Short mmCIF file of C-alpha atoms in Angstrom, two decimals:
data_model
loop_
_atom_site.label_atom_id
_atom_site.label_comp_id
_atom_site.label_asym_id
_atom_site.label_seq_id
_atom_site.Cartn_x
_atom_site.Cartn_y
_atom_site.Cartn_z
CA UNK A 1 -15.00 23.42 -18.25
CA UNK A 2 -11.80 23.68 -20.24
CA UNK A 3 -10.94 21.30 -23.03
CA UNK A 4 -8.02 20.06 -20.98
CA UNK A 5 -10.28 19.20 -18.09
CA UNK A 6 -12.64 17.34 -20.41
CA UNK A 7 -9.73 15.37 -21.82
CA UNK A 8 -8.57 14.48 -18.34
CA UNK A 9 -12.04 13.24 -17.36
CA UNK A 10 -12.33 11.15 -20.51
CA UNK A 11 -8.88 9.72 -20.10
CA UNK A 12 -9.61 8.68 -16.52
CA UNK A 13 -12.96 7.18 -17.53
CA UNK A 14 -11.32 5.20 -20.32
CA UNK A 15 -9.04 3.61 -17.73
CA UNK A 16 -11.79 2.80 -15.27
CA UNK A 17 -11.80 -0.94 -14.49
CA UNK A 18 -15.44 -1.85 -14.07
CA UNK A 19 -14.42 -5.46 -13.40
CA UNK A 20 -12.27 -4.72 -10.36
CA UNK A 21 -13.94 -3.77 -7.11
CA UNK A 22 -13.41 -3.50 -3.37
CA UNK A 23 -15.88 -4.51 -0.69
CA UNK A 24 -15.43 -2.51 2.51
CA UNK A 25 -16.96 -4.33 5.44
CA UNK A 26 -17.36 -2.20 8.56
CA UNK A 27 -14.05 -0.32 8.12
CA UNK A 28 -14.58 2.54 10.51
CA UNK A 29 -11.45 4.71 10.65
CA UNK A 30 -11.90 7.72 8.34
CA UNK A 31 -8.13 7.78 7.57
CA UNK A 32 -8.37 4.22 6.34
CA UNK A 33 -11.57 4.73 4.38
CA UNK A 34 -10.22 7.79 2.69
CA UNK A 35 -6.87 6.16 1.84
CA UNK A 36 -8.74 3.17 0.38
CA UNK A 37 -10.88 5.40 -1.83
CA UNK A 38 -7.79 7.25 -2.97
CA UNK A 39 -6.00 4.01 -3.91
CA UNK A 40 -9.15 2.77 -5.64
CA UNK A 41 -9.28 5.94 -7.73
CA UNK A 42 -5.58 5.61 -8.54
CA UNK A 43 -5.86 2.11 -10.01
CA UNK A 44 -9.12 2.89 -11.79
CA UNK A 45 -11.75 1.22 -9.61
CA UNK A 46 -15.13 2.50 -10.77
CA UNK A 47 -17.27 1.48 -7.79
CA UNK A 48 -16.73 0.17 -4.30
CA UNK A 49 -19.24 -1.82 -2.26
CA UNK A 50 -20.05 -0.90 1.33
CA UNK A 51 -21.36 -3.28 3.98
CA UNK A 52 -22.06 -1.27 7.10
CA UNK A 53 -24.46 -2.87 9.55
CA UNK A 54 -22.76 -2.52 12.94
CA UNK A 55 -20.92 0.70 12.11
CA UNK A 56 -21.86 3.81 10.21
CA UNK A 57 -19.83 4.74 7.17
CA UNK A 58 -17.44 7.33 8.64
CA UNK A 59 -17.40 11.03 7.88
CA UNK A 60 -14.45 11.83 5.67
CA UNK A 61 -12.43 14.95 6.52
CA UNK A 62 -12.13 17.77 4.04
CA UNK A 63 -8.53 17.07 3.12
CA UNK A 64 -7.34 16.41 -0.39
CA UNK A 65 -8.03 12.72 -0.13
CA UNK A 66 -11.68 13.53 0.45
CA UNK A 67 -11.99 14.28 -3.21
CA UNK A 68 -11.73 10.55 -3.95
CA UNK A 69 -15.33 10.49 -2.70
CA UNK A 70 -16.24 12.38 -5.87
CA UNK A 71 -14.67 9.93 -8.28
CA UNK A 72 -15.33 6.51 -6.82
CA UNK A 73 -18.98 5.45 -6.67
CA UNK A 74 -20.12 3.78 -3.46
CA UNK A 75 -22.88 1.17 -3.42
CA UNK A 76 -24.28 0.51 0.04
CA UNK A 77 -25.63 -2.88 1.12
CA UNK A 78 -27.35 -3.93 4.31
CA UNK A 79 -25.98 -7.47 4.39
CA UNK A 80 -23.12 -9.59 3.14
CA UNK A 81 -25.63 -11.78 1.33
CA UNK A 82 -27.24 -8.99 -0.68
CA UNK A 83 -23.85 -7.55 -1.60
CA UNK A 84 -22.46 -10.89 -2.75
CA UNK A 85 -25.70 -11.70 -4.60
CA UNK A 86 -25.42 -8.50 -6.59
CA UNK A 87 -21.74 -8.96 -7.32
CA UNK A 88 -22.27 -12.54 -8.49
CA UNK A 89 -25.11 -11.45 -10.78
CA UNK A 90 -22.52 -9.14 -12.34
CA UNK A 91 -20.03 -11.96 -12.80
CA UNK A 92 -17.60 -11.18 -9.99
CA UNK A 93 -15.54 -13.77 -8.13
CA UNK A 94 -15.27 -12.72 -4.49
CA UNK A 95 -12.11 -13.08 -2.39
CA UNK A 96 -11.73 -12.17 1.26
CA UNK A 97 -8.52 -11.17 3.01
CA UNK A 98 -8.00 -13.19 6.11
CA UNK A 99 -5.00 -14.81 7.75
CA UNK A 100 -5.83 -18.47 7.94
CA UNK A 101 -5.33 -21.91 6.62
CA UNK A 102 -6.13 -22.63 3.01
CA UNK A 103 -5.42 -19.07 1.94
CA UNK A 104 -3.76 -18.39 -1.35
CA UNK A 105 -1.03 -15.82 -1.70
CA UNK A 106 -2.08 -12.55 -3.33
CA UNK A 107 0.54 -13.21 -5.97
CA UNK A 108 -1.04 -16.51 -6.98
CA UNK A 109 -4.39 -14.90 -7.84
CA UNK A 110 -5.39 -13.95 -11.36
CA UNK A 111 -6.59 -10.42 -10.79
CA UNK A 112 -7.07 -9.54 -14.43
CA UNK A 113 -10.82 -10.05 -14.59
CA UNK A 114 -14.06 -9.74 -12.64
CA UNK A 115 -12.72 -9.77 -9.16
CA UNK A 116 -14.05 -8.32 -5.90
CA UNK A 117 -11.67 -8.06 -2.94
CA UNK A 118 -13.21 -7.91 0.55
CA UNK A 119 -11.47 -6.01 3.37
CA UNK A 120 -12.77 -6.07 6.93
CA UNK A 121 -12.97 -4.02 10.06
CA UNK A 122 -9.70 -2.88 11.69
CA UNK A 123 -10.25 -4.92 14.86
CA UNK A 124 -12.35 -7.87 13.81
CA UNK A 125 -11.20 -8.40 10.24
CA UNK A 126 -13.52 -9.84 7.63
CA UNK A 127 -16.61 -11.39 9.27
CA UNK A 128 -17.07 -15.13 9.45
CA UNK A 129 -20.12 -14.82 7.17
CA UNK A 130 -18.23 -12.84 4.56
CA UNK A 131 -15.49 -15.47 4.53
CA UNK A 132 -17.87 -18.43 4.43
CA UNK A 133 -19.87 -17.08 1.50
CA UNK A 134 -16.85 -15.99 -0.56
CA UNK A 135 -15.23 -17.88 -3.41
CA UNK A 136 -11.88 -17.89 -1.73
CA UNK A 137 -9.53 -16.27 0.68
CA UNK A 138 -6.09 -14.80 0.16
CA UNK A 139 -3.33 -13.26 2.19
CA UNK A 140 -0.54 -10.87 1.51
CA UNK A 141 2.78 -12.57 2.22
CA UNK A 142 4.54 -11.17 5.28
CA UNK A 143 7.89 -11.99 6.81
CA UNK A 144 7.99 -9.63 9.77
CA UNK A 145 7.28 -9.72 13.49
CA UNK A 146 3.90 -8.02 13.25
CA UNK A 147 1.03 -10.23 12.18
CA UNK A 148 -0.99 -7.83 10.09
CA UNK A 149 -0.86 -4.79 7.85
CA UNK A 150 -2.88 -1.64 8.19
CA UNK A 151 -6.13 -2.27 6.26
CA UNK A 152 -5.62 0.63 3.86
CA UNK A 153 -2.11 -0.60 3.15
CA UNK A 154 -3.36 -4.16 2.55
CA UNK A 155 -5.98 -2.82 0.18
CA UNK A 156 -3.49 -0.68 -1.74
CA UNK A 157 -0.99 -3.52 -2.09
CA UNK A 158 -3.75 -5.80 -3.42
CA UNK A 159 -5.18 -3.22 -5.81
CA UNK A 160 -1.75 -2.37 -7.15
CA UNK A 161 -1.03 -6.05 -7.76
CA UNK A 162 -4.24 -6.14 -9.82
CA UNK A 163 -3.14 -2.97 -11.61
CA UNK A 164 0.32 -4.40 -12.31
CA UNK A 165 -1.15 -7.60 -13.75
CA UNK A 166 -3.61 -5.61 -15.88
CA UNK A 167 -0.92 -3.22 -17.17
CA UNK A 168 1.23 -6.22 -18.13
CA UNK A 169 -1.66 -7.48 -20.25
CA UNK A 170 -2.22 -4.06 -21.81
CA UNK A 171 -5.89 -3.91 -20.87
CA UNK A 172 -8.16 -1.88 -23.12
CA UNK A 173 -11.15 0.32 -22.38
CA UNK A 174 -13.76 -1.53 -20.40
CA UNK A 175 -16.76 0.78 -20.24
CA UNK A 176 -19.00 0.65 -23.29
CA UNK A 177 -19.68 3.91 -25.12
CA UNK A 178 -23.10 4.40 -23.57
CA UNK A 179 -21.90 3.96 -20.00
CA UNK A 180 -18.81 6.06 -20.64
CA UNK A 181 -20.91 8.86 -22.12
CA UNK A 182 -23.31 8.81 -19.20
CA UNK A 183 -20.51 8.95 -16.66
CA UNK A 184 -18.78 11.70 -18.61
CA UNK A 185 -21.93 13.83 -18.38
CA UNK A 186 -22.18 13.17 -14.65
CA UNK A 187 -18.50 13.90 -14.02
CA UNK A 188 -18.60 17.17 -15.95
CA UNK A 189 -21.16 18.42 -13.47
CA UNK A 190 -18.98 17.62 -10.43
CA UNK B 1 11.45 -16.94 26.28
CA UNK B 2 9.80 -20.00 24.81
CA UNK B 3 11.40 -22.09 22.10
CA UNK B 4 8.60 -21.07 19.76
CA UNK B 5 9.30 -17.41 20.32
CA UNK B 6 13.00 -17.95 19.65
CA UNK B 7 12.17 -19.75 16.42
CA UNK B 8 9.92 -16.89 15.36
CA UNK B 9 12.65 -14.33 16.02
CA UNK B 10 15.22 -16.35 14.11
CA UNK B 11 12.87 -16.92 11.22
CA UNK B 12 12.12 -13.20 10.94
CA UNK B 13 15.82 -12.33 11.17
CA UNK B 14 16.64 -14.84 8.44
CA UNK B 15 14.24 -12.99 6.15
CA UNK B 16 15.52 -9.51 6.95
CA UNK B 17 16.63 -7.74 3.77
CA UNK B 18 19.63 -5.68 4.76
CA UNK B 19 19.91 -4.45 1.17
CA UNK B 20 16.46 -2.85 1.01
CA UNK B 21 15.81 0.36 2.89
CA UNK B 22 13.49 3.32 3.16
CA UNK B 23 14.53 6.93 3.68
CA UNK B 24 11.85 8.95 5.45
CA UNK B 25 12.35 12.66 4.84
CA UNK B 26 10.31 14.90 7.13
CA UNK B 27 7.20 12.66 7.13
CA UNK B 28 5.34 14.10 10.07
CA UNK B 29 1.96 12.38 10.47
CA UNK B 30 2.28 9.65 13.12
CA UNK B 31 -0.33 7.51 11.30
CA UNK B 32 1.85 7.55 8.21
CA UNK B 33 5.10 6.95 10.05
CA UNK B 34 3.65 4.04 11.93
CA UNK B 35 2.08 2.47 8.83
CA UNK B 36 5.43 2.81 7.01
CA UNK B 37 7.30 1.07 9.81
CA UNK B 38 4.68 -1.68 9.85
CA UNK B 39 5.02 -2.25 6.08
CA UNK B 40 8.82 -2.15 6.40
CA UNK B 41 8.68 -4.85 9.06
CA UNK B 42 6.31 -6.92 6.93
CA UNK B 43 8.60 -7.07 3.89
CA UNK B 44 11.72 -7.57 6.01
CA UNK B 45 13.37 -4.16 6.00
CA UNK B 46 16.08 -4.21 8.67
CA UNK B 47 16.72 -0.49 9.04
CA UNK B 48 15.12 2.73 7.90
CA UNK B 49 16.87 6.09 7.53
CA UNK B 50 15.42 9.28 9.01
CA UNK B 51 16.08 12.78 7.76
CA UNK B 52 14.33 15.20 10.10
CA UNK B 53 15.66 18.74 10.06
CA UNK B 54 12.55 20.94 9.82
CA UNK B 55 10.24 18.54 11.65
CA UNK B 56 10.70 16.31 14.67
CA UNK B 57 10.21 12.61 14.25
CA UNK B 58 6.63 12.22 15.50
CA UNK B 59 5.52 10.43 18.65
CA UNK B 60 3.97 7.13 17.74
CA UNK B 61 0.78 6.15 19.58
CA UNK B 62 0.65 3.02 21.67
CA UNK B 63 -1.47 1.05 19.28
CA UNK B 64 -0.51 -2.29 17.81
CA UNK B 65 1.34 -0.72 14.93
CA UNK B 66 3.63 1.00 17.43
CA UNK B 67 5.34 -2.30 17.98
CA UNK B 68 6.96 -1.98 14.56
CA UNK B 69 9.20 0.55 16.34
CA UNK B 70 10.70 -2.42 18.18
CA UNK B 71 11.62 -4.43 15.11
CA UNK B 72 12.76 -1.87 12.55
CA UNK B 73 15.96 0.00 13.41
CA UNK B 74 15.96 3.73 12.74
CA UNK B 75 19.11 5.62 11.80
CA UNK B 76 18.80 9.39 12.19
CA UNK B 77 20.67 11.86 9.97
CA UNK B 78 20.87 15.62 10.12
CA UNK B 79 21.15 16.19 6.38
CA UNK B 80 20.35 14.61 3.05
CA UNK B 81 24.03 14.66 2.22
CA UNK B 82 25.17 12.71 5.26
CA UNK B 83 22.41 10.16 4.81
CA UNK B 84 23.19 9.59 1.13
CA UNK B 85 26.92 9.49 1.85
CA UNK B 86 26.42 6.70 4.36
CA UNK B 87 24.06 4.76 2.10
CA UNK B 88 26.44 5.00 -0.83
CA UNK B 89 29.35 3.79 1.29
CA UNK B 90 27.18 0.74 1.94
CA UNK B 91 26.55 0.20 -1.76
CA UNK B 92 22.99 1.46 -2.03
CA UNK B 93 21.48 3.03 -5.14
CA UNK B 94 19.10 5.80 -4.07
CA UNK B 95 15.75 6.50 -5.73
CA UNK B 96 13.34 9.26 -4.86
CA UNK B 97 9.58 9.24 -5.41
CA UNK B 98 8.47 12.35 -7.18
CA UNK B 99 5.97 13.07 -9.90
CA UNK B 100 7.95 14.62 -12.68
CA UNK B 101 9.53 14.29 -16.02
CA UNK B 102 12.17 11.65 -16.55
CA UNK B 103 10.76 9.42 -13.87
CA UNK B 104 10.77 5.70 -14.32
CA UNK B 105 7.80 3.58 -13.44
CA UNK B 106 8.13 1.60 -10.20
CA UNK B 107 7.62 -1.54 -12.24
CA UNK B 108 10.64 -0.83 -14.44
CA UNK B 109 13.04 -0.74 -11.48
CA UNK B 110 15.16 -3.70 -10.46
CA UNK B 111 14.44 -3.77 -6.74
CA UNK B 112 16.23 -7.01 -6.02
CA UNK B 113 19.45 -5.54 -4.70
CA UNK B 114 20.93 -2.67 -2.69
CA UNK B 115 18.21 -0.14 -3.09
CA UNK B 116 17.10 2.79 -0.93
CA UNK B 117 13.71 4.37 -1.62
CA UNK B 118 13.16 7.96 -0.48
CA UNK B 119 9.69 9.19 0.56
CA UNK B 120 9.01 12.82 1.41
CA UNK B 121 6.86 15.03 3.52
CA UNK B 122 3.06 14.83 3.08
CA UNK B 123 2.77 18.40 1.80
CA UNK B 124 6.07 19.18 0.17
CA UNK B 125 7.11 15.78 -1.11
CA UNK B 126 10.75 14.84 -1.46
CA UNK B 127 12.98 17.92 -1.18
CA UNK B 128 14.72 19.36 -4.23
CA UNK B 129 18.09 18.48 -2.66
CA UNK B 130 17.10 14.87 -2.04
CA UNK B 131 15.99 14.56 -5.66
CA UNK B 132 19.05 16.27 -7.10
CA UNK B 133 21.51 14.09 -5.19
CA UNK B 134 19.72 10.79 -5.86
CA UNK B 135 20.58 8.23 -8.52
CA UNK B 136 17.13 8.39 -10.02
CA UNK B 137 13.48 9.10 -9.53
CA UNK B 138 10.47 6.86 -9.96
CA UNK B 139 6.75 7.11 -9.79
CA UNK B 140 3.95 4.72 -9.10
CA UNK B 141 1.66 4.55 -12.14
CA UNK B 142 -1.75 6.11 -11.51
CA UNK B 143 -4.79 6.37 -13.73
CA UNK B 144 -7.22 8.22 -11.51
CA UNK B 145 -8.42 11.78 -10.94
CA UNK B 146 -6.32 12.40 -7.85
CA UNK B 147 -2.70 13.24 -8.48
CA UNK B 148 -1.04 11.50 -5.55
CA UNK B 149 -1.26 8.60 -3.15
CA UNK B 150 -1.07 8.76 0.60
CA UNK B 151 2.66 8.51 1.47
CA UNK B 152 2.29 5.37 3.57
CA UNK B 153 0.35 3.75 0.74
CA UNK B 154 3.01 4.76 -1.81
CA UNK B 155 5.70 3.33 0.44
CA UNK B 156 3.83 0.04 0.95
CA UNK B 157 3.16 -0.41 -2.76
CA UNK B 158 6.85 0.20 -3.52
CA UNK B 159 8.12 -2.09 -0.75
CA UNK B 160 5.74 -4.84 -1.79
CA UNK B 161 6.92 -4.58 -5.38
CA UNK B 162 10.47 -5.10 -4.08
CA UNK B 163 9.23 -8.02 -1.96
CA UNK B 164 7.42 -9.57 -4.95
CA UNK B 165 10.52 -9.31 -7.14
CA UNK B 166 12.69 -10.79 -4.38
CA UNK B 167 10.27 -13.66 -3.71
CA UNK B 168 10.22 -14.44 -7.42
CA UNK B 169 14.02 -14.81 -7.30
CA UNK B 170 13.88 -16.97 -4.18
CA UNK B 171 16.23 -14.75 -2.19
CA UNK B 172 18.32 -16.41 0.50
CA UNK B 173 19.45 -15.24 3.92
CA UNK B 174 21.25 -11.93 3.74
CA UNK B 175 22.63 -11.33 7.20
CA UNK B 176 25.90 -13.06 7.95
CA UNK B 177 26.04 -15.36 10.99
CA UNK B 178 27.77 -12.83 13.19
CA UNK B 179 25.29 -10.05 12.50
CA UNK B 180 22.36 -12.43 12.78
CA UNK B 181 23.62 -13.73 16.13
CA UNK B 182 24.11 -10.22 17.48
CA UNK B 183 20.62 -9.14 16.44
CA UNK B 184 19.14 -12.32 17.85
CA UNK B 185 20.67 -11.53 21.26
CA UNK B 186 19.31 -7.99 21.08
CA UNK B 187 15.85 -9.08 19.98
CA UNK B 188 15.58 -11.70 22.73
CA UNK B 189 15.88 -8.91 25.27
CA UNK B 190 13.04 -6.85 23.74
#
């Protein structure tokens, strides 16, 4: 482990946003899953939540993007309820992405603190249960002929809006020293 | 053709941004190409530019995203030079996406008028020639372990930043009546 590598790890850990997370509900295409993990790493998401009941979490190919699997922790849940319960105990507000009435625009949301964004299966979208139990629903504005975006694209656009808002605020380190030190030890062994 | 369909077509055409375009240079993965066209449609890009010399433009599968092929015009070029020449004659400033020194951040760019964004091949990135002949280079800020984003994700994040800036300005119709009428006639026949 070179000094430069250690610095890189520390620098990335210092930018990890423990109060921004993604919930992946039944997203099955490995291209999508791997692009989502890569975007999550890029904006500093520390952990993502997985709800896979109907589908298995897909196998990720051994391409470069697979390495995002190393740097973004995945927490599996067996139901929407248990996932949301855990997130709420940690202070997260939970927003689903679903085209429908009463949705806010992505750009109206305050994404600068404690926010979990739920993205659903490619064909069925976010489940009715996940929508019903959430704190709100948002959509990404669109002005084209096609009614939806690719799910990994929707996730990236949302995460980067959070990142943009957080950069504008000049957000500081979020992990406390103990947690950062623990993760640093883990990451050095990867 | 129902009245509702005609209204939809007109509404989409009224939001088409003829002064925002994407240059796709040798992007070969059909998943990426199709996601890029879908994002372009979503933010109202009227036309994209294609530079394919080493690679062929890929065949796009017959999934839902394929329909973006219907609504986003593609202009093929046989060289970087001819593409840039045409874009400049139309008043576009041209920015490449490349990790490197002297790059601006995406969020520092004014994307509200006459701008062409160049995205390169998955493995090689934007060519040296395309970078050298451009007006500038930008990068999407990243704070993770992985050094790059998927190209369709990078394109979507950039296009949505342009869209966000344009929405904030309350941009009006861009196509003149003649052009809009001509496209409307074409689109009705699709």
